[in-house]
Short mmCIF file of C-alpha atoms in Angstrom, two decimals:
data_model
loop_
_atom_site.label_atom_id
_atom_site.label_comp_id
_atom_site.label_asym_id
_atom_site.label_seq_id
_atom_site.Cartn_x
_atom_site.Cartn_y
_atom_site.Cartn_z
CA UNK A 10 154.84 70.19 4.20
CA UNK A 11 151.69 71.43 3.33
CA UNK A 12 149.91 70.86 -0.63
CA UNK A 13 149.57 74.11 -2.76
CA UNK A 14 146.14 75.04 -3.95
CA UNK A 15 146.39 73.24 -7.20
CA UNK A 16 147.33 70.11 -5.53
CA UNK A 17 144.48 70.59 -2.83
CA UNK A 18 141.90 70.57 -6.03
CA UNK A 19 143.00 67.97 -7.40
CA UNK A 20 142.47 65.90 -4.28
CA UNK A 21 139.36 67.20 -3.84
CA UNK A 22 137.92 66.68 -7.36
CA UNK A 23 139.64 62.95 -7.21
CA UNK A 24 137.46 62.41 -4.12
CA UNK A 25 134.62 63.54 -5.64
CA UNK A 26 135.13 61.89 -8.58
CA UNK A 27 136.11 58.22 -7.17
CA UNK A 28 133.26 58.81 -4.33
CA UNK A 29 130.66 58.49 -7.15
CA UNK A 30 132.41 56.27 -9.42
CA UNK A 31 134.09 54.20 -7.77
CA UNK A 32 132.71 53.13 -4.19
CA UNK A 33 133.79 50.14 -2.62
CA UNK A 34 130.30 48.81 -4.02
CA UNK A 35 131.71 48.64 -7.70
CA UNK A 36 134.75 46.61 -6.24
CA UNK A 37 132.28 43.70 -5.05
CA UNK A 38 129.85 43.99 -7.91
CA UNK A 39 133.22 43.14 -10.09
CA UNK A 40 134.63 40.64 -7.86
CA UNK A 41 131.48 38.82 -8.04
CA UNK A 42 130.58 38.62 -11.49
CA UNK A 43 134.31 37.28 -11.82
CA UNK A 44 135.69 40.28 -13.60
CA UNK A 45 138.96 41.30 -13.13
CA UNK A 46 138.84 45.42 -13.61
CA UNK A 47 136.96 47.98 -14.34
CA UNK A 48 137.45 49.68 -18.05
CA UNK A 49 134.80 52.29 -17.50
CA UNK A 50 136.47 54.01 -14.27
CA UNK A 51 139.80 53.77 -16.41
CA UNK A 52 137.74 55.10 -19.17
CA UNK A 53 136.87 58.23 -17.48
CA UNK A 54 140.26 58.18 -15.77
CA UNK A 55 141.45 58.98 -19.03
CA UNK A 56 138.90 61.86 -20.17
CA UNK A 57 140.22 63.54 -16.92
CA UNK A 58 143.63 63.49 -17.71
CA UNK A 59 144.57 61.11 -15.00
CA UNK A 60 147.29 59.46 -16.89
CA UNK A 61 149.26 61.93 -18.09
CA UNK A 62 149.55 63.41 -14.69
CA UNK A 63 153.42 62.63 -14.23
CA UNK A 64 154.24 62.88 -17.92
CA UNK A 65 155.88 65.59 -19.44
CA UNK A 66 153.80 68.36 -21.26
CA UNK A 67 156.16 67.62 -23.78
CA UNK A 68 155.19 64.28 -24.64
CA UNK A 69 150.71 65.56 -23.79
CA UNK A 70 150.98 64.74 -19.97
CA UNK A 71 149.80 67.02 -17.49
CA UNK A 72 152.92 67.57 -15.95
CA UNK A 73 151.49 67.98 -12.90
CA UNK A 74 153.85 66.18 -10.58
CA UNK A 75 154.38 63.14 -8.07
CA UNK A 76 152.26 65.40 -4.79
CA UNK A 77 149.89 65.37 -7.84
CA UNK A 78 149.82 61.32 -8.24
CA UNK A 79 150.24 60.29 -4.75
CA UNK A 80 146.99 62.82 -4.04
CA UNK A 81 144.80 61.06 -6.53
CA UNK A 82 146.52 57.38 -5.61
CA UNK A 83 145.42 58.40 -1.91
CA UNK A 84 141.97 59.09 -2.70
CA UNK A 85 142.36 55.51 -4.93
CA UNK A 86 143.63 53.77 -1.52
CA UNK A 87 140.27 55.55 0.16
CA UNK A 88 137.92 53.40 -2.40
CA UNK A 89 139.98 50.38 -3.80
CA UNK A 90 139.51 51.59 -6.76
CA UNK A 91 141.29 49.21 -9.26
CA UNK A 92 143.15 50.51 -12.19
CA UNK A 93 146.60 50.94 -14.36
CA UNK A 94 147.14 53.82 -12.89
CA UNK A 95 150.20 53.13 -10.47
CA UNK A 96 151.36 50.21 -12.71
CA UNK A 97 151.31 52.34 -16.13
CA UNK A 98 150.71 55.68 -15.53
CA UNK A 99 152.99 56.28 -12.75
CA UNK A 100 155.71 53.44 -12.57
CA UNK A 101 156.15 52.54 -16.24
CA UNK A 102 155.48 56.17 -17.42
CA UNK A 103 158.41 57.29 -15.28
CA UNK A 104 160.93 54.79 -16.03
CA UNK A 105 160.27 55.46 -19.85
CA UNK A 106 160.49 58.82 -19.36
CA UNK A 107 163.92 58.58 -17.25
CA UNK A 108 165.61 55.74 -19.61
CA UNK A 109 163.88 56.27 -23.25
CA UNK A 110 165.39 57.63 -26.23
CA UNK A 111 163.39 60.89 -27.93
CA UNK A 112 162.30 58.68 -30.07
CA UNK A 113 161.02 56.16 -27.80
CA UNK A 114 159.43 58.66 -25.23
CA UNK A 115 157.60 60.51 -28.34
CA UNK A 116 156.29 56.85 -29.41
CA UNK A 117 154.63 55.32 -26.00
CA UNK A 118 154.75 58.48 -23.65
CA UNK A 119 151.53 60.32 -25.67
CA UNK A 120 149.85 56.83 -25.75
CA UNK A 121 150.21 56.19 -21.84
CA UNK A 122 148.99 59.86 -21.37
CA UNK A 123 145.63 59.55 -23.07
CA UNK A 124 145.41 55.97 -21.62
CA UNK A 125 144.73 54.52 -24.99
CA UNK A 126 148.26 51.95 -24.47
CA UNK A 127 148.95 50.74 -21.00
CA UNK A 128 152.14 49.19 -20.12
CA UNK A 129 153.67 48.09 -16.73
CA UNK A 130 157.48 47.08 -15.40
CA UNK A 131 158.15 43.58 -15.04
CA UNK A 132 161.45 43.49 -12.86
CA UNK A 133 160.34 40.93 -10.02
CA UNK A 134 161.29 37.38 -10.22
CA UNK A 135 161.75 36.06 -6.64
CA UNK A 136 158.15 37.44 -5.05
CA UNK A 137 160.87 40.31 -2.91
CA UNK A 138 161.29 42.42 -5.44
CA UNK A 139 165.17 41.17 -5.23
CA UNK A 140 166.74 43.20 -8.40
CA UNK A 141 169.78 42.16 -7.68
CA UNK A 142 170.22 38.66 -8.66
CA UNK A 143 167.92 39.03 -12.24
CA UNK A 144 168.21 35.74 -14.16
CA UNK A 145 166.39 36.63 -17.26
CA UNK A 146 168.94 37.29 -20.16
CA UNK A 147 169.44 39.30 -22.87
CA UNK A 148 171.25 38.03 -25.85
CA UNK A 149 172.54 39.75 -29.12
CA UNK A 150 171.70 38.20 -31.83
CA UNK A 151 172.66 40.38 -34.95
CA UNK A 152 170.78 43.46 -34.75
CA UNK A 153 168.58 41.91 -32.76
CA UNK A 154 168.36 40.77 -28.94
CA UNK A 155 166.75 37.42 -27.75
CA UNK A 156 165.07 37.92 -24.18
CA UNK A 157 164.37 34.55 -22.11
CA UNK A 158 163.24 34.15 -18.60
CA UNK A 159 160.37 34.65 -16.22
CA UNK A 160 158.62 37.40 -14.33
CA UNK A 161 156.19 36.85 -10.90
CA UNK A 162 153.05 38.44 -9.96
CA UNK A 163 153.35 41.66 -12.12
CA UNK A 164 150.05 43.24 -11.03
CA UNK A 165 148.33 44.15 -14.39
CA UNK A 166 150.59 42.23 -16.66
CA UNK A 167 147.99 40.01 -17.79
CA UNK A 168 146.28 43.15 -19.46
CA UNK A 169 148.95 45.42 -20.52
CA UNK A 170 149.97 46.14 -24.02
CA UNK A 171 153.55 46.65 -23.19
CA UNK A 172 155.78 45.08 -20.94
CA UNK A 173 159.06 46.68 -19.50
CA UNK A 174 161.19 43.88 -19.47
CA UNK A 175 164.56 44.18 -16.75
CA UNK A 176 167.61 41.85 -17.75
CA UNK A 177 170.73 40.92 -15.96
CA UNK A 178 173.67 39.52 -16.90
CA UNK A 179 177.52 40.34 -17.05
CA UNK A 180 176.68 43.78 -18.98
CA UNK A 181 174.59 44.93 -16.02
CA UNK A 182 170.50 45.98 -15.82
CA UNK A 183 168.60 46.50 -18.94
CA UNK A 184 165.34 47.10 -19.88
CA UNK A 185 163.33 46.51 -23.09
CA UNK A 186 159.71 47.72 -24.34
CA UNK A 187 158.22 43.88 -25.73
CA UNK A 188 154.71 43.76 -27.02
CA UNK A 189 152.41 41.86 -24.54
CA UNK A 190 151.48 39.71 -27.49
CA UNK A 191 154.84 38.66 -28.92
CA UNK A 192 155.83 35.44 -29.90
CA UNK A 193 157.11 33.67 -27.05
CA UNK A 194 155.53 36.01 -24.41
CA UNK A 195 152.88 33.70 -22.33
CA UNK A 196 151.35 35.02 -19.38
CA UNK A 197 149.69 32.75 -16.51
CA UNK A 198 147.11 34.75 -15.08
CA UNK A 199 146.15 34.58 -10.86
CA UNK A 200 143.73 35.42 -8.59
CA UNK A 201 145.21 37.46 -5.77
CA UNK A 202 143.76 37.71 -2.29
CA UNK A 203 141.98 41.70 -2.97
CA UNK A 204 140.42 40.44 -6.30
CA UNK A 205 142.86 41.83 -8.46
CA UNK A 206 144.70 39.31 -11.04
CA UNK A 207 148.85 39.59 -11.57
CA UNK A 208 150.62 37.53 -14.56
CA UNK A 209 153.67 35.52 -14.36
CA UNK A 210 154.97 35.77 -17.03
CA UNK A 211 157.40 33.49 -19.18
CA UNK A 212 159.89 34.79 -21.93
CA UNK A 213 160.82 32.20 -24.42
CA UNK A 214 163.39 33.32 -27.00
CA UNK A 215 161.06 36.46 -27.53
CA UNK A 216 163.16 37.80 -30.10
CA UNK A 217 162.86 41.77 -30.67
CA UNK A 218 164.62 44.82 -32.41
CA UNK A 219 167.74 46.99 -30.98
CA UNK A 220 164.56 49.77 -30.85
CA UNK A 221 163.12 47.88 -28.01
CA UNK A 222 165.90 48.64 -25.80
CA UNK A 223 165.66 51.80 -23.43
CA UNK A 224 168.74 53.64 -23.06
CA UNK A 225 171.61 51.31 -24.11
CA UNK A 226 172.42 47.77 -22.74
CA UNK A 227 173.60 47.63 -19.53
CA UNK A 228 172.80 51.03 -18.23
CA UNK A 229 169.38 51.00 -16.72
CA UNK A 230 170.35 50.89 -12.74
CA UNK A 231 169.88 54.82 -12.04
CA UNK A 232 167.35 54.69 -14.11
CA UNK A 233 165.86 51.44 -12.18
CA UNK A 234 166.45 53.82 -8.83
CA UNK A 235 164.31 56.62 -9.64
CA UNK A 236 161.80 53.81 -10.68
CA UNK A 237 161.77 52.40 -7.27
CA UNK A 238 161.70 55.38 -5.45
CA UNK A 239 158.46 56.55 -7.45
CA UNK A 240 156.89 53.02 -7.04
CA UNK A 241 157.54 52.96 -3.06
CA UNK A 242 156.38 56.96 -2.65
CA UNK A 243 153.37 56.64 -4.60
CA UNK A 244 152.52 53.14 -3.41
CA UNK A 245 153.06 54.30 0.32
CA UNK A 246 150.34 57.24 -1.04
CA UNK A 247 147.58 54.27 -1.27
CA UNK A 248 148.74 52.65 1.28
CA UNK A 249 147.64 56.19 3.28
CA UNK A 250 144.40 56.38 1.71
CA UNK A 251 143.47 52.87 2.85
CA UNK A 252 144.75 53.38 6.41
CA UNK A 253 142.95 56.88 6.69
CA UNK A 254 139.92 55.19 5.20
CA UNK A 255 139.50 52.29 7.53
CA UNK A 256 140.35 54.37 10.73
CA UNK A 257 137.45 56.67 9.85
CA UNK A 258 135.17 53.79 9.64
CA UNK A 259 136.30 52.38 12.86
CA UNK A 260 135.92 55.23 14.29
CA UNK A 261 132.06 55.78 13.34
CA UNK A 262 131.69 52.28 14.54
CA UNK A 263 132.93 52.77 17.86
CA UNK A 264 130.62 55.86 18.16
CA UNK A 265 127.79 53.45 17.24
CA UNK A 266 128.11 50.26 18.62
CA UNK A 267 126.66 49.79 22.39
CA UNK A 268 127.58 47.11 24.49
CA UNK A 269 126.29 47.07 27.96
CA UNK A 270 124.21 49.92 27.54
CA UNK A 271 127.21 52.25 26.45
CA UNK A 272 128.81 53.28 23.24
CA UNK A 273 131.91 51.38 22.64
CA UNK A 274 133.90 54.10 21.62
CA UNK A 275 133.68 55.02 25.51
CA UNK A 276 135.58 52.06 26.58
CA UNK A 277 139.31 53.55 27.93
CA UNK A 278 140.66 50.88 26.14
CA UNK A 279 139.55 51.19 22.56
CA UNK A 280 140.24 55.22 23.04
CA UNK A 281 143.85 54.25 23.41
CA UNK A 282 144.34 51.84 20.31
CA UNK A 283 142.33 54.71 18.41
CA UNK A 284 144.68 57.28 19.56
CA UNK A 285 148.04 55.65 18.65
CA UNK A 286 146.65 54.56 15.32
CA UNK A 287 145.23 58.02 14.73
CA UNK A 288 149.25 59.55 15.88
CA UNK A 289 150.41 56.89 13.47
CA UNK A 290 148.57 57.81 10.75
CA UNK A 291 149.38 61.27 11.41
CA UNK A 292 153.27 60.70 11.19
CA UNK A 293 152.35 58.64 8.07
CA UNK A 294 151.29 61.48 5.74
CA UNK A 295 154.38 63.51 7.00
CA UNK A 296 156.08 60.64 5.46
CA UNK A 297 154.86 60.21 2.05
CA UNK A 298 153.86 63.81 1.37
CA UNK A 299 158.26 64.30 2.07
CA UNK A 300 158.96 61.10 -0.40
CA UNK A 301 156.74 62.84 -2.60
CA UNK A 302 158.10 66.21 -3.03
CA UNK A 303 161.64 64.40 -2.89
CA UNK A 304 160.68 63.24 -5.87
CA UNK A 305 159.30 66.32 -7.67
CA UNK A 306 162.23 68.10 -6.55
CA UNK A 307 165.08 65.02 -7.39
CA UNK A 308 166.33 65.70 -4.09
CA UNK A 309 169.63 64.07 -2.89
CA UNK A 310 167.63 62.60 0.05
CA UNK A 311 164.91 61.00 -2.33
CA UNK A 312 165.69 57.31 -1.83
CA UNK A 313 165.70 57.67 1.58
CA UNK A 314 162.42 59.26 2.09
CA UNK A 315 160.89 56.78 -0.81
CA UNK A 316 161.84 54.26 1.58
CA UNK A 317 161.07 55.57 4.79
CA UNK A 318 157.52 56.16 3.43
CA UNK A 319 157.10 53.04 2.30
CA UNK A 320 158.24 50.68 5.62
CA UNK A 321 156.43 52.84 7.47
CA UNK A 322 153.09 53.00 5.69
CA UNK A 323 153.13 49.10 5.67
CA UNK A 324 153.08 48.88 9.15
CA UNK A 325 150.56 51.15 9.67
CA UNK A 326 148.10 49.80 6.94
CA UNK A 327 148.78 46.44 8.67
CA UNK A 328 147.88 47.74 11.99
CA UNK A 329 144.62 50.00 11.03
CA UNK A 330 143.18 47.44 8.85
CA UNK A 331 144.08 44.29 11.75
CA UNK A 332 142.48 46.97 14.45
CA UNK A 333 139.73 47.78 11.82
CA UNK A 334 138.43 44.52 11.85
CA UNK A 335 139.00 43.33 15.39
CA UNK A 336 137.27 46.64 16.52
CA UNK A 337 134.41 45.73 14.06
CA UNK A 338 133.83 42.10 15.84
CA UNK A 339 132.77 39.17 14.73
CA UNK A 340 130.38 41.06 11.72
CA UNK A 341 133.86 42.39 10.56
CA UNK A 342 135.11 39.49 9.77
CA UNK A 343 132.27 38.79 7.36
CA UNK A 344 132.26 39.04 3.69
CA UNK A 345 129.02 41.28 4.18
CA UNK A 346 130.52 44.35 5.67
CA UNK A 347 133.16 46.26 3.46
CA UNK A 348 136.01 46.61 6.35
CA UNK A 349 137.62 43.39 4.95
CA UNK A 350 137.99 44.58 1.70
CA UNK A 351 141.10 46.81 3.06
CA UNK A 352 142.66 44.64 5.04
CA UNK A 353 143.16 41.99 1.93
CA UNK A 354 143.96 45.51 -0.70
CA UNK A 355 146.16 46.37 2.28
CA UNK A 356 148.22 43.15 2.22
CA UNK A 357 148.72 43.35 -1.72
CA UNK A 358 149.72 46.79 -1.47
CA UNK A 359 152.43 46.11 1.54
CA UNK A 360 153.95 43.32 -0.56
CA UNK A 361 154.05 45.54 -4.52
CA UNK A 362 157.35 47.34 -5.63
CA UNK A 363 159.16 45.69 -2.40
CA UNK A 364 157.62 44.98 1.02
CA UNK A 365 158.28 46.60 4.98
CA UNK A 366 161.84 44.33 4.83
CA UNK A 367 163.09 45.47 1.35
CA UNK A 368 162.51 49.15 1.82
CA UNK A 369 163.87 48.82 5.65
CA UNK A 370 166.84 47.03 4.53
CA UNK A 371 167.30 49.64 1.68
CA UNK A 372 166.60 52.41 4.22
CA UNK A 373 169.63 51.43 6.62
CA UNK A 374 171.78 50.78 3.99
CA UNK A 375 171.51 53.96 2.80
CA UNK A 376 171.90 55.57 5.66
CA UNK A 377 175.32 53.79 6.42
CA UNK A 378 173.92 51.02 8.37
#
């Protein structure tokens, strides 16, 4: 339970790195001038490698593993740093790696490595990540399929180049590769609370090839699995970073703050919240760093721990970021002072690739329950 000393330098060169290039400074400067992410970062994201990191050396990835993305995704989590990382590089890399053909993994896999083509899944329909009552259809139509349907809140859909369409039906769960700018493909964009913007996107008799289909029809659940298990690890990685990060800064708060001629941090009472949260956090990298190498290792007990991570790390974000700002006062609840910034990255975070109730529910269940 402890990262080799590859992993360790990677997490230590992502901290460097995102320190200087991405401080919670560059999140606000964006926000206000009404942008909605940063290409530069993902720029020099890309000149590091970043993207390949889960990909296979075959198809120019790194190959490094998902300890290696759930390091640098913590360090993200640390900074709000906003990218495709997660979305592309992680989620839709994997799934097109677990459910493409040879052909299609040696066509978008090399392009998602170098960062140049960014794609992301777009499975949700309900707002619960509910796969299992999918409405959007696929249809054969000669050698062709006809996709139509909708898609909520994907969380850099309104940007990517490809989107990784899942379909329902009679035959089962499918998934196809569509070009963000087909014909019939229109995407409402939104603001969402941390400044990001998602797409809900609509599917109107978006007719494409029998190429666009990964895997064959109907045969996408294990597949779809894996894919959740890597979205709720990695996610529960961030969701670390951000709870690590804000309990630090509470911390040096309480150490600074007098009222009534003491240091707060010496009340008995603030000691206490500070030393559950600090236990929680604790049991909270236990958790993801297992999901994690459950993952690298495609260990029997991966869906569990993928799960486990994630409930648990959104109730802990919740509670460091809530305590975060009550423990800041009434200048924490300010738009001046940074420690709001988590709480609202905190709540998009708890509710992506299935929230506390999904992943507890999936949890039980798989345990028998």
């Amino acid at each position: 339970m402890i990262l080799s000393e590859e992993q360790q330098l990677l997490k230590d060169s992502a901290k460097a790195f995102l320190s200087e290039s991405a401080p919670i400074s560059a999140l606000r400067a964006m926000r206000d001038a009404g942008e909605d992410h940063m290409p530069e970062l993902w720029t020099k994201m890309s000149e590091m490698g970043w993207p390949g990191i889960v990909i296979p050396d075959a198809y120019s990835g790194l190959e490094f593993g998902y300890v290696g993305a759930g390091v640098i995704l913590e360090e993200m989590g640390r900074t709000l740093a906003l990218s495709p990382f997660l979305s592309s590089a992680v989620v839709a890399a994997s799934l097109i790696n677990q459910l493409g053909s040879e052909q299609q993994k040696e066509k978008y896999l090399p392009n998602i490595a170098s960062g140049e083509l960014t794609a992301v899944l777009a499975a949700d329909e309900t707002g619960y990540f509910d796969l299992s009552t999918i409405e959007t259809t696929a249809s054969a139509f000669g050698d062709d399929y006809v996709l139509s349907g909708n898609k909520t809140c994907v969380i850099d859909g309104h940007n990517a180049d490809l989107l990784l369409i899942v379909t329902g039906g009679d035959q089962g769960i499918s998934v196809f590769a569509v070009d963000g700018g087909a014909e019939g493909v229109s995407c409402e964009t939104r603001l969402i609370v941390d400044s990001q913007r998602a797409a809900d996107i609509t599917l109107d008799n978006v007719t494409v090839s029998s190429d666009a289909l990964l895997g064959s029809l109907g045969s996408a659940s294990e597949a779809m699995e894996f894919t959740i298990d890597v979205a709720a690890a990695c996610s529960a990685a961030e969701m670390l970073g951000i709870s690590i990060e804000t309990f630090e800064r509470t911390v040096g708060y309480l150490k600074e703050r007098e009222q009534f001629g003491s240091k707060i941090g010496t009340f008995q009472g603030l000691q206490h919240r500070a030393a559950q949260l600090f236990a929680e956090i604790e049991v909270s990298k236990s958790a993801v760093l297992a999901a994690l190498q459950a993952l690298d290792a495609d260990s029997e007990k991966r869906s569990v721990l993928a799960s486990m991570a994630k409930a648990k790390c959104s109730k802990v974000v919740r509670n460091a970021t809530e305590e975060g700002v009550q423990m800041h006062g009434g200048i924490g609840m300010t738009d001046e002072f940074d420690i709001g910034f988590f709480m609202k990255r905190a709540a998009v975070c708890r509710q992506a690739y299935g929230d506390y109730h999904f992943h507890a529910d999936r949890f039980a269940s798989l345990r028998g329950y």
